[in-house]
């Protein structure tokens, strides 16, 4: 760990001490900004009565959420950034780090924070006025429940959180009660949350990955043999059931049936060859989430590639897996992800240059995610006000990905979304040098 990054975390720890006293992290050099900036009323007075009636008309509001119909613009916006920094564990002796080395579990949250901070600094240089509060989601003394009881979160206009369970449920309660948009940046799950249209899930859930993959395979290949490999476990059987349900719902008259293959280590090459065809692509969906089980199936399939045309499609967890073994050399391996950044655009160069200059290191994917979501949603706030939900997906603010937040209704006949989920899924091919996106959007 570089000295500059350690210093950054020490600065973060110091900043948190101040921030939890309700002070702003970023302030104008000329004047201080009040904690709760006065709301700017932008509608003419003669329309006030009409708009008050419209506000009370649930059907007139976007997605039937009354708050979404309100236009609330401010001179400065209050933003909370939550990330797992584990400061209680790292700084056990004041400001000293044992061995001058940060534990690996700290790095994802720290990288997310550093990417977000770069976006915030850059936006403020463009004239966007912000009061930003950074919180360690793993803090014992200043837990989310404590912050709620102390009313530290009451005046927020936006929450961006790289958290998992149980913090996401705690923040969701705050967001729903206070009508604050909550961007869940990294957790690929709804955590059992319902009836919270202020929750925006960015890291798409597994079911959404399956829907996108199934649609891609059915629509991209004119002729195909779709094989669904899964182990006889409850979890993988649920994934398989979702794929079969997607097939039943699909209206495409040219869709090909999905052939289910229950996988075990005892399966022989002869048994495997019976489900493969020589005259069309064998599109093999593998539901294994862990590397050991994924590679066990791939080794068996690799033996068949000399005879059968095989393409392998794995789960979103495959994005961090390495398939460097010789037997995988000529295999076509793909996975799904809501994130893709080939690191060639202007934003990527800007972030990379900054990290090299300041931290003497390359930015991680978490740093890029922190920058992207902070930039995108602060831009939404600045342009459209607190309730930008009527136009969540704004391509003009794209950084790396085409975000596609769609309402999710968990109960049939529901009129208000339970939450919004990013439905943008990329099909990505594994390569030795860099991965390649196959479905261009």
XYZ file of N, CA and C in Angstrom, residues 200-293:
282
model
N -32.755 2.755 -5.615
C -32.267 2.526 -6.981
C -31.144 1.497 -6.921
N -31.413 0.276 -7.373
C -30.428 -0.806 -7.337
C -29.636 -0.777 -8.629
N -28.332 -0.519 -8.515
C -27.475 -0.370 -9.699
C -26.848 -1.682 -10.127
N -26.367 -2.468 -9.174
C -25.719 -3.750 -9.473
C -26.811 -4.803 -9.603
N -27.218 -5.053 -10.823
C -28.420 -5.832 -11.129
C -28.426 -7.195 -10.450
N -29.622 -7.649 -10.145
C -29.794 -8.924 -9.459
C -29.658 -10.091 -10.431
N -29.438 -11.280 -9.863
C -29.134 -12.463 -10.671
C -30.256 -12.781 -11.645
N -31.493 -12.615 -11.219
C -32.627 -12.897 -12.105
C -32.580 -12.009 -13.348
N -32.199 -10.766 -13.180
C -32.100 -9.835 -14.307
C -30.992 -10.254 -15.266
N -29.871 -10.727 -14.729
C -28.796 -11.252 -15.578
C -29.318 -12.403 -16.438
N -30.070 -13.315 -15.809
C -30.589 -14.466 -16.546
C -31.536 -14.063 -17.656
N -32.418 -13.110 -17.375
C -33.359 -12.636 -18.398
C -32.613 -12.071 -19.602
N -31.602 -11.240 -19.320
C -30.851 -10.612 -20.412
C -30.061 -11.642 -21.206
N -29.445 -12.599 -20.516
C -28.661 -13.624 -21.204
C -29.561 -14.497 -22.073
N -30.689 -14.915 -21.539
C -31.601 -15.749 -22.320
C -32.078 -15.018 -23.568
N -32.449 -13.750 -23.411
C -32.904 -12.962 -24.563
C -31.791 -12.827 -25.598
N -30.569 -12.587 -25.145
C -29.431 -12.437 -26.062
C -29.206 -13.720 -26.863
N -29.222 -14.862 -26.201
C -28.975 -16.129 -26.895
C -30.077 -16.445 -27.893
N -31.319 -16.181 -27.525
C -32.437 -16.487 -28.418
C -32.444 -15.578 -29.641
N -32.084 -14.304 -29.449
C -32.200 -13.325 -30.529
C -30.951 -13.211 -31.388
N -29.805 -13.601 -30.876
C -28.542 -13.407 -31.610
C -28.242 -14.553 -32.561
N -28.644 -15.763 -32.200
C -28.297 -16.944 -32.996
C -29.533 -17.481 -33.703
N -29.421 -17.618 -35.040
C -30.547 -18.146 -35.820
C -30.782 -19.617 -35.507
N -29.711 -20.383 -35.456
C -29.793 -21.789 -35.056
C -28.900 -21.983 -33.854
N -29.368 -22.754 -32.895
C -28.585 -22.929 -31.669
C -29.103 -24.126 -30.882
N -28.244 -24.640 -30.056
C -28.573 -25.698 -29.107
C -28.268 -25.134 -27.723
N -29.324 -24.701 -27.005
C -29.132 -24.070 -25.705
C -29.155 -25.129 -24.619
N -28.058 -25.236 -23.906
C -27.913 -26.218 -22.838
C -27.736 -25.500 -21.504
N -28.487 -25.919 -20.507
C -28.436 -25.298 -19.185
C -27.836 -26.295 -18.195
N -26.577 -26.076 -17.841
C -25.865 -26.957 -16.923
C -26.017 -26.443 -15.487
N -26.536 -27.295 -14.622
C -26.612 -26.907 -13.211
C -26.454 -28.134 -12.323
N -25.922 -27.908 -11.163
C -25.818 -28.980 -10.182
C -27.168 -29.187 -9.496
N -27.306 -30.326 -8.827
C -28.566 -30.671 -8.188
C -28.632 -30.078 -6.781
N -28.373 -28.758 -6.697
C -28.456 -28.052 -5.421
C -29.648 -27.103 -5.473
N -30.165 -26.742 -4.309
C -31.357 -25.884 -4.254
C -31.091 -24.544 -4.932
N -29.913 -23.975 -4.694
C -29.605 -22.660 -5.251
C -29.533 -22.708 -6.778
N -28.774 -23.659 -7.325
C -28.625 -23.716 -8.783
C -29.913 -24.174 -9.456
N -30.726 -24.960 -8.766
C -32.032 -25.337 -9.335
C -32.958 -24.132 -9.440
N -32.833 -23.190 -8.495
C -33.627 -21.961 -8.587
C -33.211 -21.122 -9.788
N -31.888 -21.046 -10.039
C -31.415 -20.310 -11.211
C -31.956 -20.954 -12.483
N -31.893 -22.288 -12.544
C -32.402 -23.011 -13.711
C -33.892 -22.767 -13.893
N -34.642 -22.746 -12.811
C -36.088 -22.510 -12.893
C -36.384 -21.125 -13.449
N -35.570 -20.148 -13.100
C -35.758 -18.790 -13.632
C -35.531 -18.769 -15.142
N -34.494 -19.473 -15.615
C -34.248 -19.535 -17.060
C -35.433 -20.184 -17.778
N -35.963 -21.246 -17.215
C -37.095 -21.930 -17.848
C -38.349 -21.048 -17.841
N -38.515 -20.278 -16.775
C -39.647 -19.349 -16.725
C -39.506 -18.250 -17.771
N -38.275 -17.772 -17.982
C -38.034 -16.765 -19.023
C -38.374 -17.327 -20.399
N -38.047 -18.598 -20.621
C -38.368 -19.238 -21.902
C -39.884 -19.275 -22.111
N -40.620 -19.642 -21.063
C -42.080 -19.738 -21.185
C -42.699 -18.370 -21.475
N -42.143 -17.317 -20.882
C -42.703 -15.972 -21.073
C -42.358 -15.372 -22.432
N -41.248 -15.802 -23.034
C -40.801 -15.197 -24.289
C -41.804 -15.456 -25.406
N -42.131 -14.395 -26.150
C -43.132 -14.477 -27.216
C -42.528 -14.759 -28.591
N -41.205 -14.794 -28.688
C -40.541 -15.000 -29.974
C -40.911 -16.365 -30.566
N -41.544 -16.402 -31.748
C -41.951 -17.692 -32.326
C -40.763 -18.543 -32.774
N -39.589 -17.935 -32.910
C -38.408 -18.671 -33.356
C -37.508 -19.101 -32.199
N -38.026 -19.006 -30.987
C -37.189 -19.366 -29.841
C -36.885 -20.863 -29.835
N -35.709 -21.197 -29.331
C -35.289 -22.594 -29.225
C -35.445 -23.052 -27.781
N -35.846 -24.276 -27.617
C -36.062 -24.780 -26.259
C -34.740 -24.895 -25.506
N -34.822 -24.825 -24.197
C -33.655 -24.970 -23.349
C -33.570 -26.413 -22.876
N -32.426 -27.039 -23.132
C -32.221 -28.433 -22.710
C -31.475 -28.428 -21.377
N -32.102 -28.981 -20.380
C -31.559 -28.978 -19.023
C -30.602 -30.154 -18.833
N -29.411 -29.860 -18.299
C -28.411 -30.891 -18.026
C -28.026 -30.799 -16.552
N -28.407 -31.819 -15.788
C -28.038 -31.842 -14.372
C -26.619 -32.378 -14.272
N -25.744 -31.531 -13.787
C -24.314 -31.815 -13.814
C -23.852 -32.491 -12.520
N -22.931 -33.432 -12.698
C -22.212 -33.996 -11.557
C -20.804 -34.322 -12.004
N -19.876 -34.432 -11.058
C -18.493 -34.733 -11.387
C -18.344 -36.116 -12.018
N -19.348 -36.953 -11.821
C -19.283 -38.308 -12.364
C -19.709 -38.389 -13.829
N -20.188 -37.303 -14.409
C -20.619 -37.328 -15.806
C -19.450 -37.676 -16.719
N -19.666 -38.616 -17.608
C -18.607 -39.060 -18.508
C -18.607 -38.239 -19.795
N -17.503 -38.340 -20.536
C -17.423 -37.652 -21.829
C -18.490 -38.169 -22.786
N -18.776 -39.468 -22.735
C -19.793 -40.047 -23.621
C -21.174 -39.492 -23.292
N -21.472 -39.357 -22.002
C -22.773 -38.804 -21.601
C -22.895 -37.338 -22.015
N -21.809 -36.606 -21.897
C -21.829 -35.196 -22.268
C -22.018 -35.030 -23.770
N -21.368 -35.859 -24.545
C -21.454 -35.738 -26.008
C -22.863 -36.000 -26.524
N -23.689 -36.706 -25.746
C -25.042 -37.018 -26.194
C -25.943 -35.784 -26.262
N -25.598 -34.722 -25.548
C -26.443 -33.519 -25.565
C -25.883 -32.449 -26.500
N -24.731 -32.691 -27.110
C -24.089 -31.721 -27.992
C -24.399 -32.030 -29.448
N -24.422 -30.982 -30.268
C -24.705 -31.133 -31.697
C -23.528 -30.609 -32.507
N -23.330 -31.190 -33.690
C -22.206 -30.785 -34.536
C -22.577 -29.719 -35.552
N -23.873 -29.528 -35.828
C -24.282 -28.668 -36.944
C -24.724 -27.268 -36.521
N -24.551 -26.905 -35.262
C -24.968 -25.576 -34.784
C -24.221 -25.242 -33.503
N -24.197 -23.969 -33.111
C -23.499 -23.593 -31.877
C -24.180 -24.221 -30.660
N -23.382 -24.798 -29.792
C -23.844 -25.316 -28.515
C -23.616 -24.225 -27.471
N -24.697 -23.565 -27.087
C -24.621 -22.442 -26.162
C -24.833 -22.975 -24.754
N -23.748 -23.114 -24.015
C -23.773 -23.785 -22.720
C -23.841 -22.764 -21.588
N -24.995 -22.663 -20.947
C -25.159 -21.792 -19.780
C -24.753 -22.588 -18.543
N -23.838 -22.050 -17.762
C -23.358 -22.735 -16.560
C -23.732 -21.902 -15.341
N -24.480 -22.492 -14.429
C -25.011 -21.747 -13.291
C -24.067 -21.702 -12.092
N -22.906 -22.349 -12.193
C -21.958 -22.355 -11.072
C -21.472 -20.941 -10.793
N -21.548 -20.514 -9.535
C -21.130 -19.175 -9.151
C -19.680 -19.127 -8.687
N -19.155 -20.250 -8.207
C -17.789 -20.277 -7.672
C -16.812 -20.815 -8.706
N -15.555 -20.454 -8.540
C -14.534 -20.779 -9.538
C -14.261 -22.270 -9.639
N -14.228 -22.975 -8.520
C -13.891 -24.403 -8.545
C -14.917 -25.195 -9.350
N -16.200 -24.979 -9.086
C -17.239 -25.717 -9.811
C -17.335 -25.273 -11.267
